[in-house]
Coordinates of C-alpha atoms and ligand atoms in Angstrom, one line a residue:
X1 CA -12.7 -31.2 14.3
X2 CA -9.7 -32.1 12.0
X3 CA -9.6 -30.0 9.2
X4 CA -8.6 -31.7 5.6
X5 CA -7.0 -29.9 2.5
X6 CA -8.1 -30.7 -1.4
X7 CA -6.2 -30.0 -4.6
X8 CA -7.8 -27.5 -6.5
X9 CA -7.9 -29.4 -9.1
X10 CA -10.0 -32.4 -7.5
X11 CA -8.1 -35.8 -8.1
X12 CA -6.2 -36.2 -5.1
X13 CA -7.1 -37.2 -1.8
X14 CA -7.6 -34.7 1.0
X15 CA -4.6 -34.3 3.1
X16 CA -3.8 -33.4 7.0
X17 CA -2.4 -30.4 7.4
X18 CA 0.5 -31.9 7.9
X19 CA 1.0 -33.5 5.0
X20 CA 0.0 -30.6 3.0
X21 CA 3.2 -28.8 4.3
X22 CA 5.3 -31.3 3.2
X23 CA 4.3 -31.8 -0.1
X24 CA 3.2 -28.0 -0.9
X25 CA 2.3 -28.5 -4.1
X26 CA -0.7 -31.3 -4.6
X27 CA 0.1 -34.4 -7.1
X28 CA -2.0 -33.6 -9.8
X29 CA -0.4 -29.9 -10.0
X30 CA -3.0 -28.0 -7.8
X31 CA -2.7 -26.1 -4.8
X32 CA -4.0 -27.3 -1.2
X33 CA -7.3 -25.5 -0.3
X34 CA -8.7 -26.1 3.3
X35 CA -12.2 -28.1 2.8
X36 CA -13.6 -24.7 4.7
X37 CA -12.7 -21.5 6.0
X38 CA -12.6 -21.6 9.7
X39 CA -14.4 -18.9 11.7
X40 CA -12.3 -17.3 14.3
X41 CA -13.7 -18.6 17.8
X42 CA -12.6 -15.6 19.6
X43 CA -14.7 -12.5 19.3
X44 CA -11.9 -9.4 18.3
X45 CA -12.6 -8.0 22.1
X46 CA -10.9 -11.5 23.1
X47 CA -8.1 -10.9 20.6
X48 CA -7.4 -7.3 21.0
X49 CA -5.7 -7.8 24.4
X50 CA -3.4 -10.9 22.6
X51 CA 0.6 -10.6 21.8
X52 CA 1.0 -11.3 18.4
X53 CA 2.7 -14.8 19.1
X54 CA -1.1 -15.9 20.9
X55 CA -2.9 -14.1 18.2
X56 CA -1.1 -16.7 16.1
X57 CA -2.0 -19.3 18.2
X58 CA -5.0 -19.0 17.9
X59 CA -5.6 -18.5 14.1
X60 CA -2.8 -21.3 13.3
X61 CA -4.5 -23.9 15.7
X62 CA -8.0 -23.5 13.6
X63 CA -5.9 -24.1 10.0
X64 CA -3.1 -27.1 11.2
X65 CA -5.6 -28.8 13.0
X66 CA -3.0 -32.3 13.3
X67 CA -0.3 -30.2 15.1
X68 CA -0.2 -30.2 19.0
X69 CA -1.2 -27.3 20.7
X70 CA 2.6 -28.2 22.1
X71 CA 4.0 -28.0 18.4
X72 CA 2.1 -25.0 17.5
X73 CA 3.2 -23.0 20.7
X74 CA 6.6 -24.3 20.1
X75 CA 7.0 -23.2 16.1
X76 CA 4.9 -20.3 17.0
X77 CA 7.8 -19.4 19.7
X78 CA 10.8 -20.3 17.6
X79 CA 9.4 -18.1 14.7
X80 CA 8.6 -15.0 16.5
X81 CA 11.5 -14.1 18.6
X82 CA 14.1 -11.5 18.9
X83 CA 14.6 -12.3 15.0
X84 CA 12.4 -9.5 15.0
X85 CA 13.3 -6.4 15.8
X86 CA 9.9 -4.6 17.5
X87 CA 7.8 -7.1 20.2
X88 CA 4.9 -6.2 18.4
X89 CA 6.6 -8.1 15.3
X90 CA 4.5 -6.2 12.8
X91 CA 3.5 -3.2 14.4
X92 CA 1.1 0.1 12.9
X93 CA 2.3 3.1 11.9
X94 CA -0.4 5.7 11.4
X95 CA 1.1 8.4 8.5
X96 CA -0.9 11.0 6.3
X97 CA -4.5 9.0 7.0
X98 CA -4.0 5.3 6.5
X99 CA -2.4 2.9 9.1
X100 CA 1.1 1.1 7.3
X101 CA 1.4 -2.3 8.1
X102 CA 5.2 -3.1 8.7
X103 CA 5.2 -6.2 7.8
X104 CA 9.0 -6.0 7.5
X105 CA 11.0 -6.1 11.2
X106 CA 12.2 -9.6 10.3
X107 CA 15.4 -11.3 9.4
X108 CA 15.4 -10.2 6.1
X109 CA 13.2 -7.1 6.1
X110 CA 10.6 -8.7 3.9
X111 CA 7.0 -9.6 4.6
X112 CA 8.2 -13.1 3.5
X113 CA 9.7 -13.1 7.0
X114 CA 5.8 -13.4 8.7
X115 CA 5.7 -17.0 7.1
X116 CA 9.1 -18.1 6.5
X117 CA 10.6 -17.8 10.2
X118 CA 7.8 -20.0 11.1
X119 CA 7.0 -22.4 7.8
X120 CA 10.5 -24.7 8.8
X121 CA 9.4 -25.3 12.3
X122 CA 5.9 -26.2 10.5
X123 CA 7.6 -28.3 8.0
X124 CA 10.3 -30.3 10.2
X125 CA 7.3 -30.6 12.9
X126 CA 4.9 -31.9 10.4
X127 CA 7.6 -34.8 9.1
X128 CA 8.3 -35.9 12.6
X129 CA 4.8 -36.2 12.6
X130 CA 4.5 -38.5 9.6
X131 CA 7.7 -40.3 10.3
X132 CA 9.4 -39.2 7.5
X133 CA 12.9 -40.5 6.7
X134 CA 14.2 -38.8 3.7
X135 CA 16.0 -35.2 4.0
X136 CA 13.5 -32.6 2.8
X137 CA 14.9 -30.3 -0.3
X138 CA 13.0 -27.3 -0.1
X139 CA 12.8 -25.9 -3.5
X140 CA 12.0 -22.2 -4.4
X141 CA 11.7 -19.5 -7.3
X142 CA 12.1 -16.2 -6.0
X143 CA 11.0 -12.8 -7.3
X144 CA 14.1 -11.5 -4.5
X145 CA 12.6 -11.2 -1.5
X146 CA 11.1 -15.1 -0.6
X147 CA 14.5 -16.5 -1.5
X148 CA 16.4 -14.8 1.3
X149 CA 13.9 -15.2 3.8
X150 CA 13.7 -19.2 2.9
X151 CA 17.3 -19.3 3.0
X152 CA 17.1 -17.6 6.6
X153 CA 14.6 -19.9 7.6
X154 CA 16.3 -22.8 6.5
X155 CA 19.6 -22.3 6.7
X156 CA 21.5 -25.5 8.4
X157 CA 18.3 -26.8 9.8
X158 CA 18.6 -30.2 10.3
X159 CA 17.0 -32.7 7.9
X160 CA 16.7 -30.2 5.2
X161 CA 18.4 -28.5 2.3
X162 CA 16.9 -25.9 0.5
X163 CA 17.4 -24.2 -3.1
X164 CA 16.1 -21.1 -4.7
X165 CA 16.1 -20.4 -8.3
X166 CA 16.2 -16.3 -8.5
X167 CA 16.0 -14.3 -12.0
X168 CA 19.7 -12.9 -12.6
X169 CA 19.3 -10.1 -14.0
X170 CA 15.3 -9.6 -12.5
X171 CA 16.2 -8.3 -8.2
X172 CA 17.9 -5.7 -6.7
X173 CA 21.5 -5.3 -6.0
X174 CA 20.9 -5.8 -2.4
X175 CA 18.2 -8.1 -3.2
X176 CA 21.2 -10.5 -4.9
X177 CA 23.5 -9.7 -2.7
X178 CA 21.4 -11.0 0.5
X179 CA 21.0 -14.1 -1.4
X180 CA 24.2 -15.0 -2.9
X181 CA 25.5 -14.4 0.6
X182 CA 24.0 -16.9 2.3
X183 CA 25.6 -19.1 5.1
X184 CA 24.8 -22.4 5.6
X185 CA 25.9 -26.0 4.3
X186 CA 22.2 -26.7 3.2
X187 CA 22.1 -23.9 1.6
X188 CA 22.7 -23.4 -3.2
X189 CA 21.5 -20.4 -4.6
X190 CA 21.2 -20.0 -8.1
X191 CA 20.7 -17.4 -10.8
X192 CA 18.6 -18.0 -14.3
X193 CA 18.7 -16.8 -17.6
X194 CA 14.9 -15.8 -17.6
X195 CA 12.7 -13.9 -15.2
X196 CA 10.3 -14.8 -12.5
X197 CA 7.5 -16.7 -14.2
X198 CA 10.2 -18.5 -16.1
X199 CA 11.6 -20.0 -12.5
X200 CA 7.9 -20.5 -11.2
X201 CA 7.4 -22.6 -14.1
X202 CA 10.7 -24.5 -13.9
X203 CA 10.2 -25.4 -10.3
X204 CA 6.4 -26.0 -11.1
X205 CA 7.5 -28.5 -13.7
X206 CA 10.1 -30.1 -11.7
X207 CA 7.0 -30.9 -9.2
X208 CA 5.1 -32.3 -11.6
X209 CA 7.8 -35.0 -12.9
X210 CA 6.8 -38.2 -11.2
X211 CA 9.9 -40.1 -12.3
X212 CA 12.2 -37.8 -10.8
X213 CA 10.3 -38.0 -7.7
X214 CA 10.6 -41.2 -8.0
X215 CA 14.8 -41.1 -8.2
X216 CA 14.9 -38.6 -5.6
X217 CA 13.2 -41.3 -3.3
X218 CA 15.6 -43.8 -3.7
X219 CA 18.3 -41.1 -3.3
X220 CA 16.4 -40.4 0.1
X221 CA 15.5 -37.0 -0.7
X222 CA 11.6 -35.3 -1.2
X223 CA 10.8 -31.9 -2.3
X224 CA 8.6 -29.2 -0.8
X225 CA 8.4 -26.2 -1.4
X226 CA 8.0 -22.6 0.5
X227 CA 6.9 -20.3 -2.0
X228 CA 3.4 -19.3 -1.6
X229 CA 1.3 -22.1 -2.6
X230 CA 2.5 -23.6 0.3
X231 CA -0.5 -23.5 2.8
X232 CA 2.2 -23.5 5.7
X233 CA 2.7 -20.1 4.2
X234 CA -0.7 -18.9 4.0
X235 CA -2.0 -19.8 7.3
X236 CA 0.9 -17.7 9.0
X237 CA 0.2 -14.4 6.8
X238 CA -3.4 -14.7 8.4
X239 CA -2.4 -13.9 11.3
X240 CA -1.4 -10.6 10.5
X241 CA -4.4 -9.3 9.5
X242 CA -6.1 -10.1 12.5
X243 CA -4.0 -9.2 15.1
X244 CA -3.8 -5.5 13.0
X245 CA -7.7 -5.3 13.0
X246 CA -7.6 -6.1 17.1
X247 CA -4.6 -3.7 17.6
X248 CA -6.6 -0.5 16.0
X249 CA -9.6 -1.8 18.2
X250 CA -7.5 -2.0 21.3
X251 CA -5.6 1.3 20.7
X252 CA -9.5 2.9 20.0
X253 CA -8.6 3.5 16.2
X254 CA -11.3 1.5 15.6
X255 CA -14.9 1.3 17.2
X256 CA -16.9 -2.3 17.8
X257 CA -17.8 -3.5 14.7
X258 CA -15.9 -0.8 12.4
X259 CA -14.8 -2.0 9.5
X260 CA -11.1 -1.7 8.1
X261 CA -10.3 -1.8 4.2
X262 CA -6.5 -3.4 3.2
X263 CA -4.2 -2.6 0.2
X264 CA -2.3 -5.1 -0.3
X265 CA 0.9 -4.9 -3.5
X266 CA 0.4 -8.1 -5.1
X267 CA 2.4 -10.1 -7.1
X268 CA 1.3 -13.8 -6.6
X269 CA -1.5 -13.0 -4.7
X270 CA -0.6 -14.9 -1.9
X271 CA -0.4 -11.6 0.9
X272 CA -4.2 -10.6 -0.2
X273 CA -5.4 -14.1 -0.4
X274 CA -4.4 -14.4 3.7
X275 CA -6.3 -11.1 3.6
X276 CA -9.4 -12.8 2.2
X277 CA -9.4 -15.5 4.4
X278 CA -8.9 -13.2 7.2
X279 CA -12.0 -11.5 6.1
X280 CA -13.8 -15.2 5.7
X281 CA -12.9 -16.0 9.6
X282 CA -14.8 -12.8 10.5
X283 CA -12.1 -10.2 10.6
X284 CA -13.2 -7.2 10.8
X285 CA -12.2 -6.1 6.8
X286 CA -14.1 -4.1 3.9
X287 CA -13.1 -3.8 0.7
X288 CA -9.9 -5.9 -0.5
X289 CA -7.7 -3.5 -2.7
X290 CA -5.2 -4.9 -4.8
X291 CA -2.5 -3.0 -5.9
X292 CA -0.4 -3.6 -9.4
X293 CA 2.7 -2.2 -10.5
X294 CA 3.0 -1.6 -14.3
X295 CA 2.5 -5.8 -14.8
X296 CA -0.9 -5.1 -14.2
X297 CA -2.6 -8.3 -15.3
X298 CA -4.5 -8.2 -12.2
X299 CA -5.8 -5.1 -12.5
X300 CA -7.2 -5.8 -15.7
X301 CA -8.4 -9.5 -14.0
X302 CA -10.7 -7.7 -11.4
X303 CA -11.7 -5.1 -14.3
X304 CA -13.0 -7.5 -17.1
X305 CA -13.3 -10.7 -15.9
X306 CA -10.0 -12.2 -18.2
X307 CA -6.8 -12.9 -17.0
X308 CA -4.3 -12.2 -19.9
X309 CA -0.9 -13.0 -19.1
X310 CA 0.1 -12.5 -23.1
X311 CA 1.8 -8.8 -22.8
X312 CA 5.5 -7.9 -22.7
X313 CA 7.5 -8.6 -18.6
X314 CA 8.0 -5.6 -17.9
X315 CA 10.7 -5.1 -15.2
X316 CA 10.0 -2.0 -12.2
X317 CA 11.6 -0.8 -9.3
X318 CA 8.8 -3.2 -7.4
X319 CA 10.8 -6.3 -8.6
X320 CA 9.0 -8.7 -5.8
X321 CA 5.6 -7.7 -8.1
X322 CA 7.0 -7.6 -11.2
X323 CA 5.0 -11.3 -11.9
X324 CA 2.2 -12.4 -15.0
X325 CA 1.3 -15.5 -13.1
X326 CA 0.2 -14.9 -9.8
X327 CA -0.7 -18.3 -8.8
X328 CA -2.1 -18.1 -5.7
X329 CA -5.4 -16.5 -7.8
X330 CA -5.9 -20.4 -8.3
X331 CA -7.1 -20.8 -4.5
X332 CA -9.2 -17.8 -5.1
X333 CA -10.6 -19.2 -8.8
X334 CA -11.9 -22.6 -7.1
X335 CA -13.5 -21.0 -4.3
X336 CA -15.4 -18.5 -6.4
X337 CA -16.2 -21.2 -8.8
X338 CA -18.1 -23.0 -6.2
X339 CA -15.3 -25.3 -5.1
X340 CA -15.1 -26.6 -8.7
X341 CA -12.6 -28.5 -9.3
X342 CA -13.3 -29.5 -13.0
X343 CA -13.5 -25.3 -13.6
X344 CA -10.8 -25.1 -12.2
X345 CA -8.5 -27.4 -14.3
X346 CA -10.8 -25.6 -17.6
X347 CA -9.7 -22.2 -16.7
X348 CA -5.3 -23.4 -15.5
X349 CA -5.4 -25.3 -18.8
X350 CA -6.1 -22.4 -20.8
X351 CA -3.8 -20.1 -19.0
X352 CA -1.2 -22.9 -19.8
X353 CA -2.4 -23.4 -23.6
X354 CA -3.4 -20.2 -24.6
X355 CA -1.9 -17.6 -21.3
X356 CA -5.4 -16.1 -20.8
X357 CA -8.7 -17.4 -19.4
X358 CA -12.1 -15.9 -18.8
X359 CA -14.4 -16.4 -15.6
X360 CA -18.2 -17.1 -15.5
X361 CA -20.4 -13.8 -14.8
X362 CA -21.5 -15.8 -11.8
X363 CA -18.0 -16.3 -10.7
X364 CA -17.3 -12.2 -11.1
X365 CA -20.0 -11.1 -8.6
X366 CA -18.3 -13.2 -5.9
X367 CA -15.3 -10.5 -6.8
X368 CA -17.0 -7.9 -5.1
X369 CA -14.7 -7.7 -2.0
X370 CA -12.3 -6.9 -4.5
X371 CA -10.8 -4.2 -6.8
X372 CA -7.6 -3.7 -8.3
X373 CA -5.9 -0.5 -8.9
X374 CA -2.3 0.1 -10.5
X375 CA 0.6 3.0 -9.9
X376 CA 3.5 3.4 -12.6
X377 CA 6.6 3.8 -11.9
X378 CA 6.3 7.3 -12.3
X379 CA 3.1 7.4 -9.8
X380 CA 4.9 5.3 -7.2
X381 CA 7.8 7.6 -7.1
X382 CA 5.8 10.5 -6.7
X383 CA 4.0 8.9 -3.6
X384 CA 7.2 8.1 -1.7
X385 CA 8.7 11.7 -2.2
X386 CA 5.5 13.2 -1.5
X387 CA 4.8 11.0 1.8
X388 CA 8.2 11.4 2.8
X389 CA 8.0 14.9 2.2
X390 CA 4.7 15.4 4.3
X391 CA 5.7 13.4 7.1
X392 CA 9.2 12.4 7.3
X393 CA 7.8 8.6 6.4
X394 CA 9.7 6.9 3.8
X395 CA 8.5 3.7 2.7
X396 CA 9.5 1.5 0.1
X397 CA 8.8 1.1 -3.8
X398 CA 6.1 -2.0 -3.3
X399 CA 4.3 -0.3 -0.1
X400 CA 4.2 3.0 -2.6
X401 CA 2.6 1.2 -5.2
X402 CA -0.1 0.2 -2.7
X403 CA 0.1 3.7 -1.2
X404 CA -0.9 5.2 -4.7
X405 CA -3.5 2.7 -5.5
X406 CA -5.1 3.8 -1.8
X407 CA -5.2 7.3 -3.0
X408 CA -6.5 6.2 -6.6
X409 CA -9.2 4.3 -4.9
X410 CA -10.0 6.8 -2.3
X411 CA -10.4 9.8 -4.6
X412 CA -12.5 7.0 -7.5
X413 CA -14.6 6.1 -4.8
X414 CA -15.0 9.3 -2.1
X415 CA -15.1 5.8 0.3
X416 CA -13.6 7.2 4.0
X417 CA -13.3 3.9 5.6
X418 CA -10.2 3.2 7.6
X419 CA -7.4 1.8 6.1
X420 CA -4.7 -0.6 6.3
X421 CA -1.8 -0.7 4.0
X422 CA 0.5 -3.3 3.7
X423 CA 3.7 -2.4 4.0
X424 CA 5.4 -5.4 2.5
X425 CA 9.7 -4.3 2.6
X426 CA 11.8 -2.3 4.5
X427 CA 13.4 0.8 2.0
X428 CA 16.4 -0.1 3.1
X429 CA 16.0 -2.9 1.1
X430 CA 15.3 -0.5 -2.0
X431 CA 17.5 1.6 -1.0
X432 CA 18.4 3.3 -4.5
X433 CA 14.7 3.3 -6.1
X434 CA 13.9 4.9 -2.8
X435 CA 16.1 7.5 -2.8
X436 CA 15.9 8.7 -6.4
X437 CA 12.3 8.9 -6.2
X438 CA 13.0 11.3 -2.7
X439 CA 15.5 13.0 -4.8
X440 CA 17.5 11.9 -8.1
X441 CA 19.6 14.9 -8.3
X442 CA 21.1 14.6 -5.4
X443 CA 21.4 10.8 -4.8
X444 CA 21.8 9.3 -8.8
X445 CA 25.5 9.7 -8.5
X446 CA 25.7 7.6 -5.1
X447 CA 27.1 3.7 -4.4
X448 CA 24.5 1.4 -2.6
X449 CA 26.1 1.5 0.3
X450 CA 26.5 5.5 0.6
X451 CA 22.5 5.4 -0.2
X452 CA 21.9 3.6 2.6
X453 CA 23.7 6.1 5.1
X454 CA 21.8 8.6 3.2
X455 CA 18.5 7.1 3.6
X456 CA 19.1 6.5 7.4
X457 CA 20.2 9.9 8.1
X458 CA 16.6 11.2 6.2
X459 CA 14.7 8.7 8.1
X460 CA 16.1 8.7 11.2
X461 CA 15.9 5.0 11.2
X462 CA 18.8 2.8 12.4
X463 CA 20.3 0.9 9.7
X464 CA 19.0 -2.8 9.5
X465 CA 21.6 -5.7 10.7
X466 CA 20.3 -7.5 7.8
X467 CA 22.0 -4.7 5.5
X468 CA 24.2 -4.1 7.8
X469 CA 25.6 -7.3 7.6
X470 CA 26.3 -7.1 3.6
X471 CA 29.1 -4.9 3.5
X472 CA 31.5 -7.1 4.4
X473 CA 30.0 -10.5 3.8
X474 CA 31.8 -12.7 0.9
X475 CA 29.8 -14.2 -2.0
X476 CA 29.5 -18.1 -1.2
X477 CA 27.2 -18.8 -4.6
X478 CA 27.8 -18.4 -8.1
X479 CA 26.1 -20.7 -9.9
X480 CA 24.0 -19.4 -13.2
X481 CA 22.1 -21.8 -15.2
X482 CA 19.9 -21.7 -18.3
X483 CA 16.0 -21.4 -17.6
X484 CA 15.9 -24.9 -19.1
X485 CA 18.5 -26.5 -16.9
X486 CA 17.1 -26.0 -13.8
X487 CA 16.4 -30.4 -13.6
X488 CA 19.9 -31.0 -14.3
X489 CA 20.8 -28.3 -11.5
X490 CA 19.0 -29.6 -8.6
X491 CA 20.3 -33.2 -9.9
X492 CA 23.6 -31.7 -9.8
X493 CA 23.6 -30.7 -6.1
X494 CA 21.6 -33.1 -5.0
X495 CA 24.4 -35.5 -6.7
X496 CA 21.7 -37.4 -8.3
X497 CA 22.7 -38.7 -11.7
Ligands
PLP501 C1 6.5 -11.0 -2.3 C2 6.3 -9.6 -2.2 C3 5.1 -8.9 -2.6 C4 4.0 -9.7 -3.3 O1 3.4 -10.6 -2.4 P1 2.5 -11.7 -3.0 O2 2.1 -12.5 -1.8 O3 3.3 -12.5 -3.9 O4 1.3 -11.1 -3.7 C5 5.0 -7.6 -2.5 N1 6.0 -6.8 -1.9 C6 7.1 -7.4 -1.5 C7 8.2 -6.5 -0.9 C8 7.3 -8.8 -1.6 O5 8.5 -9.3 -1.1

């Protein structure tokens, strides 16, 4: 049965999968939904004994229901290769009580990897499919870690060229330096005056403008895009879940029909969405815990009912979270809503107009999956030092801001259930925040480079080839534009005038 996907905001046409892909973003400024949630047709017995490449299979076939099983097995096998550094490609690690999901043995030590080393096989797949002729331009705002692994996945594939917009002054050092290093003749990177939301918004708007579409078409060039309201990003971040939930069942973690409970650091919501949707197929997950750094907007969202993105940016040592608009809550909105469409465009409208809205008491007790818990920067700190200092673990500043919210919850709650946390970055990537919150003293004083010897030697873990790979590697982009001249950019390197 071919599944369809609808615009949240109800005036377009559903798509294939396919052509959802491509376009990422729906015309009239909504985000693809699939008409339904599939159930997983494979009891988590059947799955436990899977590799993580035919756990994917099997999840991706039930979502991109117009691809092949020969193109899925085929983008599924280009995507999940030795690109990743462990075969289990996100394997468990059980430390002080919970289970960490390392989500980060990819190309770029990012969870962004899960989805991006498979979302341009999706994409170049799906426009042989519907015989497109123009080059794609994949175009991307990046909190720091999405931009890297787009540029990975993209990098001199044919038929595409991709560009991310990334906050100047708003990522890591190593963060920038992964981007701005970037190989690959398809490839322009470019820093804004303005912070995350302000390049969500830019690319957002650059979607929405019908007449440059138009311009780009006769140029022969169409945008996508492979930031998280693509669905060819959510689909793949499923998988995840699953095959972690058959993992603890097949190592005996888990008994038949245990439940697990995820924490999940959010910033656009796009990681715990796949969570929830994991949960919808029948996954075996409880509670959905989402965890805030000091932008807590969600926090307050699952406390009150209001989203309120009217508050000062505040920038952390979690940069990838550090986010007001996490737009991905739109998928959740509309489904809680009833699959409203015209709620839906009520409650983005006044976000855009007035940067809050309100939900409907009815909508709020669908939430109960849900709750939302926050760690300082303080708090976070604390938990990687202490962690690190009970087990030798050290994780990195977004996984310890879901660490601490796990502990926050546990002790709010007395709840005992298993636990999975999300552990969304390597700390190599983190490297400094990391190891000032292990010890300030002693590291404060250190170049990034000399931390990251340092934080191997602690950890005992190898030094990524990813980092690795940045001493030495010369700065190809340089480019800096104003917030509001991200149009005339893209025109610029597309050589559209
Ligand atoms: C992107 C990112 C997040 C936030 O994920 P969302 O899907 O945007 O909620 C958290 N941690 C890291 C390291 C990230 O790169």
């Amino acid at each position: 049965m071919e599944l369809l996907y609808k615009s949240t905001r109800g005036k377009e046409e559903a798509v294939t999968a396919s052509k959802a892909i491509l376009q990422g973003l729906a015309g009239d400024g909504g985000l693809f939904v699939p008409e339904e949630i599939p159930g997983l047709d494979l009891s988590m017995e059947q799955l436990a004994g899977m590799s993580y490449q035919e756990t994917a299979y099997e999840i991706l076939k039930l979502f991109l229901t117009d691809f092949t099983e020969e193109e899925l097995k085929y983008c599924i096998r280009s995507a999940y290769d030795e690109k990743f550094d462990t075969e289990a490609v996100a394997p468990l690690a059980k430390v002080d009580g919970a289970y960490y999901l390392e989500l980060f043995h990819g190309a770029t030590i990012a969870f962004k990897d899960m989805a991006l080393s498979v979302l341009p096989y999706l994409m170049t797949t799906a426009a042989k499919k519907n015989n497109i002729q123009n080059e794609i331009v994949i175009l991307t705002a990046t909190s720091g870690d999405t931009g890297k692994a787009a540029l990975a996945g993209f990098a001199d594939v044919p038929g595409t060229r991709i560009i991310v917009f990334y906050p100047k002054n708003g990522v890591s050092p190593i963060q920038e330096k992964q981007m701005v290093t970037q190989k690959g003749d398809n490839t322009f990177v470019v820093g804004i005056q303005g912070n995350f939301d302000d390049a969500q918004s830019g690319v957002k708007a650059i979607f929405a403008d019908k007449a440059l579409k138009e311009e780009l078409d006769r140029a022969g060039f169409q945008l996508s895009s492979a930031n998280s309201i693509n669905i060819g990003r959510l689909a793949p971040q499923i998988v995840y879940y699953v095959y972690a939930c058959a993992k603890l069942l097949e190592e005996g973690e888990l008994a038949a029909g245990e439940r697990v409970n995820v924490v999940v650091p959010t910033g656009n919501f796009g990681n715990i969405l796949a969570a929830y949707y994991a949960k919808q197929m029948g996954a075996p997950i409880g509670k959905l815990i989402c965890a805030s750094n000091d932008n807590k907007v969600l926090y307050d969202f699952f406390q009150t009912g209001e989203y309120d993105r009217n508050r000062p940016f505040i920038l952390t040592t979690s940069p990838s979270m550090d986010i007001l608009i996490s737009s991905n809550l739109e998928r959740l909105l509309y489904r809680i809503a009833g699959a409203d469409a015209e709620k839906d465009v009520e409650l983005m409208g006044a976000l855009e107009k007035e940067g809050k809205y309100r939900i409907t008491q009815q909508m709020k007790e669908q939430l109960e999956d849900f709750c939302g818990y926050y760690a300082t920067e303080e708090e976070a700190a604390a938990v990687i030092a202490g962690v690190y200092g009970n087990t030798g673990y050290v994780m990195d500043t977004h996984t310890a801001v879901a660490a601490c919210a796990y502990k926050k919850y546990t002790k709010e709650t007395g709840d005992e259930t298993k636990t999975v946390i999300a552990s969304t970055a390597s700390p190599y990537k983190f490297a400094r925040s990391v190891m000032e919150a292990v010890d300030a003293e002693k590291y404060g004083g250190m170049t990034d480079f000399e931390l990251i010897d340092e934080l191997s030697k602690i950890s005992g873990v190898e030094v990524p080839k990813a980092v690795e790979e940045l001493r030495t590697a010369p700065v190809r982009h340089k480019t800096v534009c104003r917030a509001s001249d991200m149009k005339k950019t893209v025109r610029e390197f597309l050589g559209v005038e």
